[in-house]
Short mmCIF file of C-alpha atoms and ligand atoms in Angstrom, two decimals:
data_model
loop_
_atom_site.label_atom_id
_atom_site.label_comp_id
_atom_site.label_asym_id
_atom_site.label_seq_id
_atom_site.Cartn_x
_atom_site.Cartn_y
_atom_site.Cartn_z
CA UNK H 1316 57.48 -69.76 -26.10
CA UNK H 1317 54.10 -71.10 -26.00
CA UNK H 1318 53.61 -73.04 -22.69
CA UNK H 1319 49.82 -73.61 -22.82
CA UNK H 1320 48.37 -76.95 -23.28
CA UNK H 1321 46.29 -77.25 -26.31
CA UNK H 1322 42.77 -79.30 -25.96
CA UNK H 1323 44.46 -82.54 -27.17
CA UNK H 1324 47.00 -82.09 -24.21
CA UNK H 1325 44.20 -81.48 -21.69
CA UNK H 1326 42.58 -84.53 -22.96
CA UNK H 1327 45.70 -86.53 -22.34
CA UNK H 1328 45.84 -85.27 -19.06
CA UNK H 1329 41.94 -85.99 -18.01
CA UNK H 1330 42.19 -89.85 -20.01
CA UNK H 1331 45.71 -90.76 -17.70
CA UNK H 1332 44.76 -89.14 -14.72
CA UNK H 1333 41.32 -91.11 -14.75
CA UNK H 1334 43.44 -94.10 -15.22
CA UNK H 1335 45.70 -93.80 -12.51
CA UNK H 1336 42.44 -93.27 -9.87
CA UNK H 1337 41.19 -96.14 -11.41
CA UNK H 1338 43.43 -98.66 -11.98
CA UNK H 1339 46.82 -97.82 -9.97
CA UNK H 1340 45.19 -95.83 -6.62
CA UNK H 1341 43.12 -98.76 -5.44
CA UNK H 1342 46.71 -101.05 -5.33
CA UNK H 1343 49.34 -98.62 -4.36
CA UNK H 1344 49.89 -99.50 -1.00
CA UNK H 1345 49.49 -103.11 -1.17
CA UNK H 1346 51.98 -102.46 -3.90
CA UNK H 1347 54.42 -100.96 -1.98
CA UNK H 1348 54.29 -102.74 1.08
CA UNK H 1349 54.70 -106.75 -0.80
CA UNK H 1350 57.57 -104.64 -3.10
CA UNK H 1351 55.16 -106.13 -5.77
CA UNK H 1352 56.39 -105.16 -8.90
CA UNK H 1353 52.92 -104.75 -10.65
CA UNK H 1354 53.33 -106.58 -14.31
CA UNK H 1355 49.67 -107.44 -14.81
CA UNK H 1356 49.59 -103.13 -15.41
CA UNK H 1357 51.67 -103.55 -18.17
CA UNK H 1358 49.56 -104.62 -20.68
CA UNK H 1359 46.72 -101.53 -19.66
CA UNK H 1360 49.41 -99.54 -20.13
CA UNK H 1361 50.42 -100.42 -23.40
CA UNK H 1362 46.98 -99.94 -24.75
CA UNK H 1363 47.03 -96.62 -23.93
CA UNK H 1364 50.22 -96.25 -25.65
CA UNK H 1365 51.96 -95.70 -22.56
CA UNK H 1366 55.15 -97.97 -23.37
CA UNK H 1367 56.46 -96.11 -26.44
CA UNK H 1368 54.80 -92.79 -25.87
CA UNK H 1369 57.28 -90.58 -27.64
CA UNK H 1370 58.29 -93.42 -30.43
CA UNK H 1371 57.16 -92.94 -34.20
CA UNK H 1372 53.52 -94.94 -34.86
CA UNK H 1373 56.06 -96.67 -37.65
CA UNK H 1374 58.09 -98.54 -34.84
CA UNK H 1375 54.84 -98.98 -32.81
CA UNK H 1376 54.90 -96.15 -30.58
CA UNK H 1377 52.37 -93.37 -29.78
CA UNK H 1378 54.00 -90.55 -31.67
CA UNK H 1379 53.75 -87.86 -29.03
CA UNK H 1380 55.62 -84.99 -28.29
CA UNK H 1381 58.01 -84.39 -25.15
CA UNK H 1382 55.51 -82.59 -23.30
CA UNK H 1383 52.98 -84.96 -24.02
CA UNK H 1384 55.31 -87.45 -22.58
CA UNK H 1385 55.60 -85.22 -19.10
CA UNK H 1386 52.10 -84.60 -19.01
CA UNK H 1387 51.53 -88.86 -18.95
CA UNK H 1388 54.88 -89.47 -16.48
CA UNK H 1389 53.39 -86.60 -14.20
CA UNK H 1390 49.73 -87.85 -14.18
CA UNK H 1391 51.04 -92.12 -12.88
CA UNK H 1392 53.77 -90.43 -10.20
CA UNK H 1393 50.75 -88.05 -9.35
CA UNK H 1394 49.69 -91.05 -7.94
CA UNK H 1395 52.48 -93.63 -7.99
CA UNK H 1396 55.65 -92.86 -8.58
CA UNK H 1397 56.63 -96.03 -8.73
CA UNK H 1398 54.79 -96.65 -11.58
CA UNK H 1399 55.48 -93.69 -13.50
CA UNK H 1400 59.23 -94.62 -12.72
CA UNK H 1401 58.99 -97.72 -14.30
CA UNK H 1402 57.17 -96.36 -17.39
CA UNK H 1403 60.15 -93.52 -17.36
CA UNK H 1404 62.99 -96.17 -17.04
CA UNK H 1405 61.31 -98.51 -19.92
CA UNK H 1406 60.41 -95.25 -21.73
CA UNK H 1407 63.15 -93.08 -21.34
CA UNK H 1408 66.48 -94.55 -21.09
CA UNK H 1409 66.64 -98.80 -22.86
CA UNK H 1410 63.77 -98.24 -25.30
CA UNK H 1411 65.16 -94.67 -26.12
CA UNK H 1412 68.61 -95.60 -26.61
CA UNK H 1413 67.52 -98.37 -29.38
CA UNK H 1414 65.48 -95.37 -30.93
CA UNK H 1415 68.15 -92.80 -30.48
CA UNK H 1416 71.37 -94.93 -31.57
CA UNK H 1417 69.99 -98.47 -33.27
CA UNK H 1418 70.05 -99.46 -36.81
CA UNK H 1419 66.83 -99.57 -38.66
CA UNK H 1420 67.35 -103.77 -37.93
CA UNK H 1421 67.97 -103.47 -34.34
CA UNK H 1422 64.68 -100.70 -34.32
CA UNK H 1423 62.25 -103.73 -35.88
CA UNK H 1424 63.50 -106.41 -34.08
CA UNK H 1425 63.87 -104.95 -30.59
CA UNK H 1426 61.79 -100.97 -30.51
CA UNK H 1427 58.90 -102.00 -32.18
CA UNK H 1428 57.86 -105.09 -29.16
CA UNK H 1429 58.94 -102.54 -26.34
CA UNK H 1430 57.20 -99.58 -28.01
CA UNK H 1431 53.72 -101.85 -27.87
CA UNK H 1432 54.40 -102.84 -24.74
CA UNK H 1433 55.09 -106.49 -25.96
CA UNK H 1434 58.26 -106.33 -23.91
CA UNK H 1435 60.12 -104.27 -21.11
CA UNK H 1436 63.26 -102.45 -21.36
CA UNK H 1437 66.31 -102.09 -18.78
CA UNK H 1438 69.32 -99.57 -19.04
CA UNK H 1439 72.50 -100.75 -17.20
CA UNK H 1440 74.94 -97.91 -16.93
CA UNK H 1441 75.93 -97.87 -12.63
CA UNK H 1442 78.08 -100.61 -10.86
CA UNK H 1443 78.56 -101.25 -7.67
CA UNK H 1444 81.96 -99.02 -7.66
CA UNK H 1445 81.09 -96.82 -10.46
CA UNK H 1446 77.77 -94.82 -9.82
CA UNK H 1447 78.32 -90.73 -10.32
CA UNK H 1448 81.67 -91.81 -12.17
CA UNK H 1449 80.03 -93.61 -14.91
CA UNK H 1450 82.58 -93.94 -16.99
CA UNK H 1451 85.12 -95.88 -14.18
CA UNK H 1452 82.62 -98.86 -15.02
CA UNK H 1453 84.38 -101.99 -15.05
CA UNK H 1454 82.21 -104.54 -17.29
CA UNK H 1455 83.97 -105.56 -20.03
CA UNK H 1456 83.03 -106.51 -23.70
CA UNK H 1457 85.38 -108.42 -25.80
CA UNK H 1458 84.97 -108.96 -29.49
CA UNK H 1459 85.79 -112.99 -30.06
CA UNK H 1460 84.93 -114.50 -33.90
CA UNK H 1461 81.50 -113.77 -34.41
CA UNK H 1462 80.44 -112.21 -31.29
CA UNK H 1463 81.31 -110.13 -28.31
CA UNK H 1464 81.47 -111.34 -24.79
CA UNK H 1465 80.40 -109.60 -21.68
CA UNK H 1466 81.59 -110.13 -18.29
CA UNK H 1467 80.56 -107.87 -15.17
CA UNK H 1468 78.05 -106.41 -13.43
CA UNK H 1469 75.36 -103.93 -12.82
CA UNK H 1470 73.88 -102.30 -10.08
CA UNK H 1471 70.52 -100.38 -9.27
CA UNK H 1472 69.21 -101.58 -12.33
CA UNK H 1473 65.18 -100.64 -13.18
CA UNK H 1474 63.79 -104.21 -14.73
CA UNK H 1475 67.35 -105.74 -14.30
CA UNK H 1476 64.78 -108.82 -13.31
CA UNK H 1477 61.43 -108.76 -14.98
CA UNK H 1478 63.60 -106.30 -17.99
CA UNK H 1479 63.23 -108.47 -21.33
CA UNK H 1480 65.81 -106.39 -23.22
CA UNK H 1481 68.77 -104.46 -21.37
CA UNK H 1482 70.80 -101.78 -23.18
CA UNK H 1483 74.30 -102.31 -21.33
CA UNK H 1484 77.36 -100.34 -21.67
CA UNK H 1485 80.57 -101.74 -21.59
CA UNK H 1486 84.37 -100.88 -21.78
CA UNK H 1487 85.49 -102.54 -25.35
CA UNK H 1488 88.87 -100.59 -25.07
CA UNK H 1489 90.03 -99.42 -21.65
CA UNK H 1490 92.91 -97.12 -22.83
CA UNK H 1491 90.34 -94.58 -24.22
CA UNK H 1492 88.64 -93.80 -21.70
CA UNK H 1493 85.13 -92.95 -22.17
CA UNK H 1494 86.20 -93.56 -25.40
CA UNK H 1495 86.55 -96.82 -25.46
CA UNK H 1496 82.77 -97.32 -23.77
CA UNK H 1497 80.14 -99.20 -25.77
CA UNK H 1498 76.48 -99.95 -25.61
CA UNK H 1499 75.27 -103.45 -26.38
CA UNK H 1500 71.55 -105.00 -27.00
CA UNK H 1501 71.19 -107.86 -24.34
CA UNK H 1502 68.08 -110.10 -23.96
CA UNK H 1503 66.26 -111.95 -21.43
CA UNK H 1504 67.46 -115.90 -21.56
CA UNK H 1505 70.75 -115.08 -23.11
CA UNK H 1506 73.05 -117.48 -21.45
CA UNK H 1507 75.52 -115.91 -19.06
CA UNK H 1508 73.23 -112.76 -18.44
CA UNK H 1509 71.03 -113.16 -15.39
CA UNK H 1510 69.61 -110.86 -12.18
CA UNK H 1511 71.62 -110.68 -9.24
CA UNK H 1512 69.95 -109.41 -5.96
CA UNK H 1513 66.76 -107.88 -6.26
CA UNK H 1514 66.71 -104.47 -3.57
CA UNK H 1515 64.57 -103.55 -0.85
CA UNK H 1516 64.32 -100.32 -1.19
CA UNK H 1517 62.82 -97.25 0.95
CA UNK H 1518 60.68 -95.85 -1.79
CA UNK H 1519 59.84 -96.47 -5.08
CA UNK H 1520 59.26 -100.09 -4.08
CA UNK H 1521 56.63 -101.39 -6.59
CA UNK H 1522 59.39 -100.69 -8.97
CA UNK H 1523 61.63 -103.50 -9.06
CA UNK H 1524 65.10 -102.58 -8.68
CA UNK H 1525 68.32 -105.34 -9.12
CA UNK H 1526 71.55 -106.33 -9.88
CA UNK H 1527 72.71 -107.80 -13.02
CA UNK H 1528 75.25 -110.13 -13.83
CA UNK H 1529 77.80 -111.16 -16.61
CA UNK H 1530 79.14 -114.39 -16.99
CA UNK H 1531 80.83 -115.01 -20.41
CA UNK H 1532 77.59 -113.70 -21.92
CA UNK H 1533 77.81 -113.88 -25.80
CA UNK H 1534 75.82 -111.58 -28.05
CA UNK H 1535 76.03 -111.62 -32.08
CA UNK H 1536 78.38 -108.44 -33.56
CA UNK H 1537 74.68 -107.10 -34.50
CA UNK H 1538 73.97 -106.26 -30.86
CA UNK H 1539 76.45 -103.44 -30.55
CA UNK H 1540 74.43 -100.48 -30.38
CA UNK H 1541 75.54 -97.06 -31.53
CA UNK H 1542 79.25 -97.08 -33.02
CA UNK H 1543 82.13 -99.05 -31.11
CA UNK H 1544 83.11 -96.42 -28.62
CA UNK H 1545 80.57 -94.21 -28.52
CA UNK H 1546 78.47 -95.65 -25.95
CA UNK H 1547 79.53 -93.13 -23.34
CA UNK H 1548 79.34 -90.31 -25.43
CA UNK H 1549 75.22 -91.69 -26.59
CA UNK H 1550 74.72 -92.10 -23.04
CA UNK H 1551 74.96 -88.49 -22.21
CA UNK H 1552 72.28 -87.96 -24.62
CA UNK H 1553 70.02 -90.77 -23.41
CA UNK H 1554 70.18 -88.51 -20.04
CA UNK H 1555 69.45 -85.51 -21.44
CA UNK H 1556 66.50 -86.52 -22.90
CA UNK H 1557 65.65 -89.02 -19.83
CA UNK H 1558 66.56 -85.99 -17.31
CA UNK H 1559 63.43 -83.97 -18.24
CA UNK H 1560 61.15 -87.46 -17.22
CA UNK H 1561 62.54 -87.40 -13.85
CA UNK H 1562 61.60 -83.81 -13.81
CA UNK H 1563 58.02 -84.74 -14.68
CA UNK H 1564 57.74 -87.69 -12.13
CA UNK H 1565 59.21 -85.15 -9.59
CA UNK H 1566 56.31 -82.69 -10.66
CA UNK H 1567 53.59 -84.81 -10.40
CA UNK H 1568 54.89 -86.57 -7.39
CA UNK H 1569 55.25 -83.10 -5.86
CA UNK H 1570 51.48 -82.63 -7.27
CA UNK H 1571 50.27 -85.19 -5.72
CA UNK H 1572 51.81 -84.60 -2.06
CA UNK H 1573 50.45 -81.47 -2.44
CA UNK H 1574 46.99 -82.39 -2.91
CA UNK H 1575 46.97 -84.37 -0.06
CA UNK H 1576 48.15 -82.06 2.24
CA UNK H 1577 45.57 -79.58 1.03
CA UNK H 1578 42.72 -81.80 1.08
CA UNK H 1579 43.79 -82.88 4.63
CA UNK H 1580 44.11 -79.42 5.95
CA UNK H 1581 40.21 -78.72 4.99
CA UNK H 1582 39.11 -81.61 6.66
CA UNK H 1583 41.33 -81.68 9.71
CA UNK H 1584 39.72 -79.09 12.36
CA UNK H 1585 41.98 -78.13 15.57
CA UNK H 1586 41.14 -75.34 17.56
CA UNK H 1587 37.93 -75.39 16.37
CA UNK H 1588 38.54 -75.26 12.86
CA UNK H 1589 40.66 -76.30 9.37
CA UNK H 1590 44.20 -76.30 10.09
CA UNK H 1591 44.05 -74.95 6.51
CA UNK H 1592 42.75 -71.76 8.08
CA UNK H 1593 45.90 -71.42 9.94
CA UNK H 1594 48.39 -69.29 8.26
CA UNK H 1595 51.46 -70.80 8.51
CA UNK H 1596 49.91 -74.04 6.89
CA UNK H 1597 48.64 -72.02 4.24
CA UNK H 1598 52.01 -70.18 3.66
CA UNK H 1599 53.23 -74.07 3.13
CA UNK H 1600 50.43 -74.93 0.89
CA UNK H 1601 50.58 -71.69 -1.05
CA UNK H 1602 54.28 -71.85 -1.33
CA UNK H 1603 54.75 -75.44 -2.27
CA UNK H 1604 51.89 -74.60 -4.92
CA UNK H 1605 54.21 -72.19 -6.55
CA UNK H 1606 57.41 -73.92 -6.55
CA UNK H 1607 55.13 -76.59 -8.27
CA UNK H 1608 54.49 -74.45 -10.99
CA UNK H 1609 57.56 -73.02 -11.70
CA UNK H 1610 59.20 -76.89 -12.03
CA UNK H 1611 56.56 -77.52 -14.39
CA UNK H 1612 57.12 -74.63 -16.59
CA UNK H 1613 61.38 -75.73 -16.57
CA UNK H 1614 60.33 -79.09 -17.16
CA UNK H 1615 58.13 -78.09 -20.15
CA UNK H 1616 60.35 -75.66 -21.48
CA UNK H 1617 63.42 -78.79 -21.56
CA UNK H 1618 60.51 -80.86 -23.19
CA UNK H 1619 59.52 -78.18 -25.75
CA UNK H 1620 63.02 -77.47 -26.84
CA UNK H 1621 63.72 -81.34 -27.56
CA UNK H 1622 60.69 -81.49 -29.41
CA UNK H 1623 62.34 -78.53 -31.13
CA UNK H 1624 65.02 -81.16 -31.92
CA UNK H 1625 67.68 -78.70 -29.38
CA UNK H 1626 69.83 -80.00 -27.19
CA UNK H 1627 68.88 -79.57 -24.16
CA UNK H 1628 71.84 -80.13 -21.32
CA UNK H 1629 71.39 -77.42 -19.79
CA UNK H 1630 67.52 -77.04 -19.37
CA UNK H 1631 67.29 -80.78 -18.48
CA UNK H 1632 69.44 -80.71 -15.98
CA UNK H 1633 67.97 -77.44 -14.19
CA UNK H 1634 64.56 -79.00 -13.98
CA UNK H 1635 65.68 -81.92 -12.96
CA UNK H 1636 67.40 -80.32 -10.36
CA UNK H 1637 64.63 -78.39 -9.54
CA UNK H 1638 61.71 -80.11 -9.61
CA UNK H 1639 63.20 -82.60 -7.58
CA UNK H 1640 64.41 -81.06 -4.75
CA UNK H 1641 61.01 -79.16 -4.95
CA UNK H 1642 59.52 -81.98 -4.80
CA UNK H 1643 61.66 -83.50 -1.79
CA UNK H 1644 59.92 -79.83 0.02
CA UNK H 1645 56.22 -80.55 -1.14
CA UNK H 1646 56.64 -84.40 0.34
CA UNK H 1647 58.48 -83.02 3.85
CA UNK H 1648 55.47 -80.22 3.69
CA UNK H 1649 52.83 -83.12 2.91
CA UNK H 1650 53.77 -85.34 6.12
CA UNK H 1651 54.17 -81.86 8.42
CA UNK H 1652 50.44 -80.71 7.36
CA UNK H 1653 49.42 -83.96 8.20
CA UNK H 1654 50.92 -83.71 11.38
CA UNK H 1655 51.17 -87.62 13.30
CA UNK H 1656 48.97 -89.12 10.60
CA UNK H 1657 51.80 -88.28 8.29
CA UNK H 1658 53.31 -90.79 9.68
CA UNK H 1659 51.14 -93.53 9.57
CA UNK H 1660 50.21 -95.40 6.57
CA UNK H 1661 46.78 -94.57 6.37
CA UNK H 1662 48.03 -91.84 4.51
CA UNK H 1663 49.69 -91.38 1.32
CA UNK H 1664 51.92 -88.34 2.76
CA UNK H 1665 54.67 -90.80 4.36
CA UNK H 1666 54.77 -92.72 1.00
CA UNK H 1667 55.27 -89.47 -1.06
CA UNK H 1668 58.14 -88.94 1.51
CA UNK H 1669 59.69 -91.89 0.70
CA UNK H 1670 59.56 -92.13 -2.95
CA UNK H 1671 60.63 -88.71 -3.48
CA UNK H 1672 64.38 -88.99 -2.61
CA UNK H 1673 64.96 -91.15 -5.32
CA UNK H 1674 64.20 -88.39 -7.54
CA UNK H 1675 67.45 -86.39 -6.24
CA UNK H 1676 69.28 -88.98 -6.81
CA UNK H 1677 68.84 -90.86 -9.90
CA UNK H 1678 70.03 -90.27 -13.68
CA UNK H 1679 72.15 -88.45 -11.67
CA UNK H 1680 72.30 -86.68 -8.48
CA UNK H 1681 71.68 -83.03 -7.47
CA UNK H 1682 75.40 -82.92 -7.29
CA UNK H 1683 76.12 -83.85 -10.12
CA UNK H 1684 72.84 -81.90 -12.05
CA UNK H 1685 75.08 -79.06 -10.00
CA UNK H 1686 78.04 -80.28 -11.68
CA UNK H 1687 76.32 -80.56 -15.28
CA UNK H 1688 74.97 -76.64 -15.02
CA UNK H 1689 77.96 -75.16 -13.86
CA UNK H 1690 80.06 -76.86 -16.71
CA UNK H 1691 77.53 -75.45 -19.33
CA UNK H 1692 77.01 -71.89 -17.26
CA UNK H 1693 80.94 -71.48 -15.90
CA UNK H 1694 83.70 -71.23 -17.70
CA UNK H 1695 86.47 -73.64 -16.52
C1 LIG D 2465 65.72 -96.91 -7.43
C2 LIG D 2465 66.91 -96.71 -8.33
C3 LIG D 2465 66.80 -96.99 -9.68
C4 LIG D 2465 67.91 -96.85 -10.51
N1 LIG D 2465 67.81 -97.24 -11.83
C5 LIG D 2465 68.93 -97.27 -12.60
C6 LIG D 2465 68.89 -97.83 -13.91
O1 LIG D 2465 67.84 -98.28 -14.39
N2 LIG D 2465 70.06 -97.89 -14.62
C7 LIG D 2465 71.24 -97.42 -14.12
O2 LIG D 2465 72.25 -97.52 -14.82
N3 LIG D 2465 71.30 -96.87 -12.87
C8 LIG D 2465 70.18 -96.80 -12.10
N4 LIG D 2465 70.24 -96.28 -10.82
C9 LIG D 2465 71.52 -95.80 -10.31
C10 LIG D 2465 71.58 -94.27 -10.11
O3 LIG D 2465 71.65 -93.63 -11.34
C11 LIG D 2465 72.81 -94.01 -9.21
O4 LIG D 2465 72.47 -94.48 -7.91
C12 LIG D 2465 73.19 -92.55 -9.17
O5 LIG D 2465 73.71 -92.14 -10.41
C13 LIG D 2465 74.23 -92.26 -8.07
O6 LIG D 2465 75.30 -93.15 -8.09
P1 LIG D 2465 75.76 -93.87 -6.72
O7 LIG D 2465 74.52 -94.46 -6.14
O8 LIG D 2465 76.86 -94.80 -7.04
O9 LIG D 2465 76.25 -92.71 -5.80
P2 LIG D 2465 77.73 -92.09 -5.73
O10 LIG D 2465 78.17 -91.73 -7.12
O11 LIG D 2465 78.60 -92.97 -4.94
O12 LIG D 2465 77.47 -90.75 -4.94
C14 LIG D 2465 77.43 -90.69 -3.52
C15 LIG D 2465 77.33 -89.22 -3.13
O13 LIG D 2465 78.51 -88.53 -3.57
C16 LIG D 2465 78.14 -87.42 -4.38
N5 LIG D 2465 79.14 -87.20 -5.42
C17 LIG D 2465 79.70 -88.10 -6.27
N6 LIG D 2465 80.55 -87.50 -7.10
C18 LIG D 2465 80.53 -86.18 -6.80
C19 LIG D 2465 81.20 -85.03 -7.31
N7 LIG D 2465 82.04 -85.09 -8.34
N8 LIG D 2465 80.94 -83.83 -6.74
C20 LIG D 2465 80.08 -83.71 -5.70
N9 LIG D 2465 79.41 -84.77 -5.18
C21 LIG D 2465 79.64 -85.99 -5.72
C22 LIG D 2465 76.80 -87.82 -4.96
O14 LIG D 2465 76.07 -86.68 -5.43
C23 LIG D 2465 76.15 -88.51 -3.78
O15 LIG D 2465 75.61 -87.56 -2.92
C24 LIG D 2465 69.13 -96.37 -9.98
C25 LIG D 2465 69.22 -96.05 -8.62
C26 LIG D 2465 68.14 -96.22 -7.80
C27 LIG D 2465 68.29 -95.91 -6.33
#
C-alpha cells in the first residue's frame, strides 16, 4: 500500500492549510468564547470545494478521494476543530447519507445545494435516552395518506439549528427492531420540525450543537431515504465512512497541539535555557510526534481502502479509536509543556484540551470503537 502523498495531495495540503492561518486563526478564540457558530465561513468554504469534498463534480461536489478528504478535515482542526467538525458533520454523515442511500431525485434536489455549499446538512441519529444504543431511539414515523409523520426528538445534533436539511432516523415499525428503523429527508421550515435547546458546550464551541424537535411533522412519501427499514442498517455505513473523518480531525487536532507545544518549548527558557532542551519535555514532544504519525498512517490506510470501494469497519474504527485518544495525549502533553500558560487563554494549548474529548466520544465512543473491533477481531 502506497501511503505517500502525490504532488496534487501536497498541494491540497499547502492551499487549506494557508486558508485556515488566514481566514479561521485570526477568529478562533473570539469564536469560541461568544459560542459563535461562524456561518459567514461557509460560503469561503464552499469555494474551495470544501462542502462536498468527496461528492461526484456531477452532483456538485469536488470529486476527491478519501484521503484527500482527511488531508482537508486535518488541515481546519489543525487549527480549529470546531470548524473542521462542522465541515465533517455536513460532509460526512447528512450530505453522505443522501449520496450513499438517495434516489437520483432526492441526489438533485437535496446533494447537489449541500455539495456547493448552497445549504448545510444535519444527521439526527442520538436522543436524549438513546445515545450508544442507537437503535432504542424512540422518534417515531408514521406513514398517513400521502405522507409520513414524525414525532420526537433529537439530541446533540451538529446544525440541528442553523442545519437546512436533516437526515433523521426514525422507528416506522417497532417490532423489528433495528429493523424497523428508517431514515427520512427533513428540511428547514417544515412545519412541526424545529431546534430545541442550543448547548453550551466545553469544546468544540464554534460548532453549534442542539436539540431537535418533532411535532406532527409531515414530509411527502419521497423523503424516505434508503428502503423502509433499512435506516439502521445504512447508518452503520454512514459511520464507517464518517469514522475515518473523526480520525482525521483527531490527527490534525493532535497536529496542531503538538506544534504549539514545540514552538513554546523553544521559546520558553527556564534555567537558563529552552525547556525544549530538557529531556523529559523532549521525550513528550518526540513521543507525541510519533503516535501522531502512526494515527495518520491508520487513518489513511481506512481512507485508502474506501476509496478502494472496501468496507472498512474494522480499520475505521481502529483509527478512530486511535487517533483520538492520541490525540486526547498530544492536547494533555500541549497544556503540561506549556506549563501555567497552558492554562490561560492566551494560548491555544487549553483550547486543544478542550475540544479534543469530543473526539473520544462522538460517532461513537472509545467504548464502543472497543466494542466495534472486538466484534470484527473476536469471535463471539
Ligand atoms: C458536540 C457533539 C456533537 C454531536 N453531533 C451529533 C450529530 O450530529 N448527530 C447525532 O446523531 N449525534 C451527535 N452527537 C451524539 C454522540 O454521537 C453521542 O453523544 C455518543 O454516541 C454517545 O452517546 P451518549 O452521549 O448518549 O452516551 P452514552 O451512550 O450514554 O454513554 C455513556 C458512557 O457509557 C459508555 N457505554 C455505553 N454503552 C456501553 C457498552 N455497551 N459498553 C461499554 N461502555 C458503554 C459510553 O462509552 C460512555 O462512556 C454529538 C455529540 C456531541 C457531544
Amino acid at each position: 500500500m502506497d501511503l505517500s502523498l502525490s504532488e496534487d495531495q501536497q498541494l491540497l495540503r499547502r492551499s487549506i492549510r494557508e486558508f485556515a492561518e488566514t481566514e479561521i486563526r485570526p477568529h478562533v478564540r473570539e469564536w469560541d468564547e461568544a459560542q459563535h457558530f461562524p456561518s459567514e465561513l461557509l460560503p469561503k468554504l464552499a469555494a474551495l470545494g470544501l462542502m462536498g469534498i468527496q461528492f461526484p463534480e456531477g452532483y456538485g461536489g469536488s470529486g476527491m478521494s478519501a484521503v484527500d478528504y482527511c488531508i482537508c478535515i486535518e488541515e481546519l482542526a489543525r487549527v480549529d476543530p470546531s470548524v473542521a467538525l462542522s465541515v465533517a458533520a455536513h460532509n460526512g454523515l447528512g450530505a453522505a447519507h443522501i449520496a450513499m442511500f438517495g434516489t437520483e431525485d432526492q441526489k438533485r434536489s437535496y446533494l447537489v445545494p449541500l455539495a456547493k455549499g448552497e445549504k448545510l446538512a444535519a444527521w439526527g441519529l442520538t436522543e436524549a435516552q438513546s445515545g450508544s444504543d442507537a437503535a432504542a431511539m424512540r422518534t417515531a414515523a408514521v406513514r398517513q395518506g400521502d405522507g409520513w409523520v414524525i414525532n420526537g426528538s433529537k439530541q446533540f445534533i451538529t446544525h440541528g439549528r442553523y442545519g437546512d436539511t436533516m437526515v433523521v432516523m426514525a422507528v416506522t415499525d417497532r417490532s423489528k427492531g433495528n429493523r424497523g428503523i428508517s431514515a427520512f429527508i427533513v428540511e428547514r421550515g417544515t412545519p412541526g420540525f424545529e431546534p430545541g435547546k442550543k448547548e453550551d458546550k466545553l469544546g468544540m464551541r464554534a460548532s453549534e450543537t442542539s436539540e431537535v424537535i418533532f411535532e406532527n411533522c409531515r414530509v411527502p412519501l419521497a423523503n424516505l431515504l434508503g428502503e423502509e427499514g433499512q435506516g439502521f442498517i445504512n447508518t452503520l455505513q454512514v459511520l464507517d465512512a464518517g469514522r475515518i473523518g473523526i480520525a482525521a480531525l483527531s490527527v490534525g487536532l493532535a497536529q496542531g497541539a503538538y506544534e504549539a507545544a514545540r514552538d513554546y518549548a523553544f521559546v520558553r527558557k527556564q534555567f537558563g535555557q529552552p525547556i525544549g532542551t530538557f529531556q523529559s519535555i523532549r521525550a513528550k514532544l518526540v513521543d507525541n510526534a510519533t503516535r501522531i504519525e502512526a494515527a495518520r498512517l491508520l487513518t489513511y490506510r481506512a481512507a485508502e481502502l474506501k476509496d478502494e470501494g472496501q468496507r472498512t469497519t474494522l480499520e475505521s474504527a481502529m483509527a478512530k479509536l486511535y487517533a483520538s485518544e492520541i490525540a486526547v495525549r498530544a492536547s494533555e502533553d500541549g497544556v503540561q509543556i506549556h506549563g501555567g500558560y497552558g492554562f490561560v487563554k492566551d494560548y491555544p494549548a487549553e483550547k486543544f484540551f478542550r475540544d479534543v474529548k469530543l473526539t473520544t466520544i462522538g460517532e461513537g465512543t472509545s467504548e464502543i470503537q472497543r466494542l466495534v473491533i472486538a466484534r470484527q477481531l473476536l469471535a463471539s
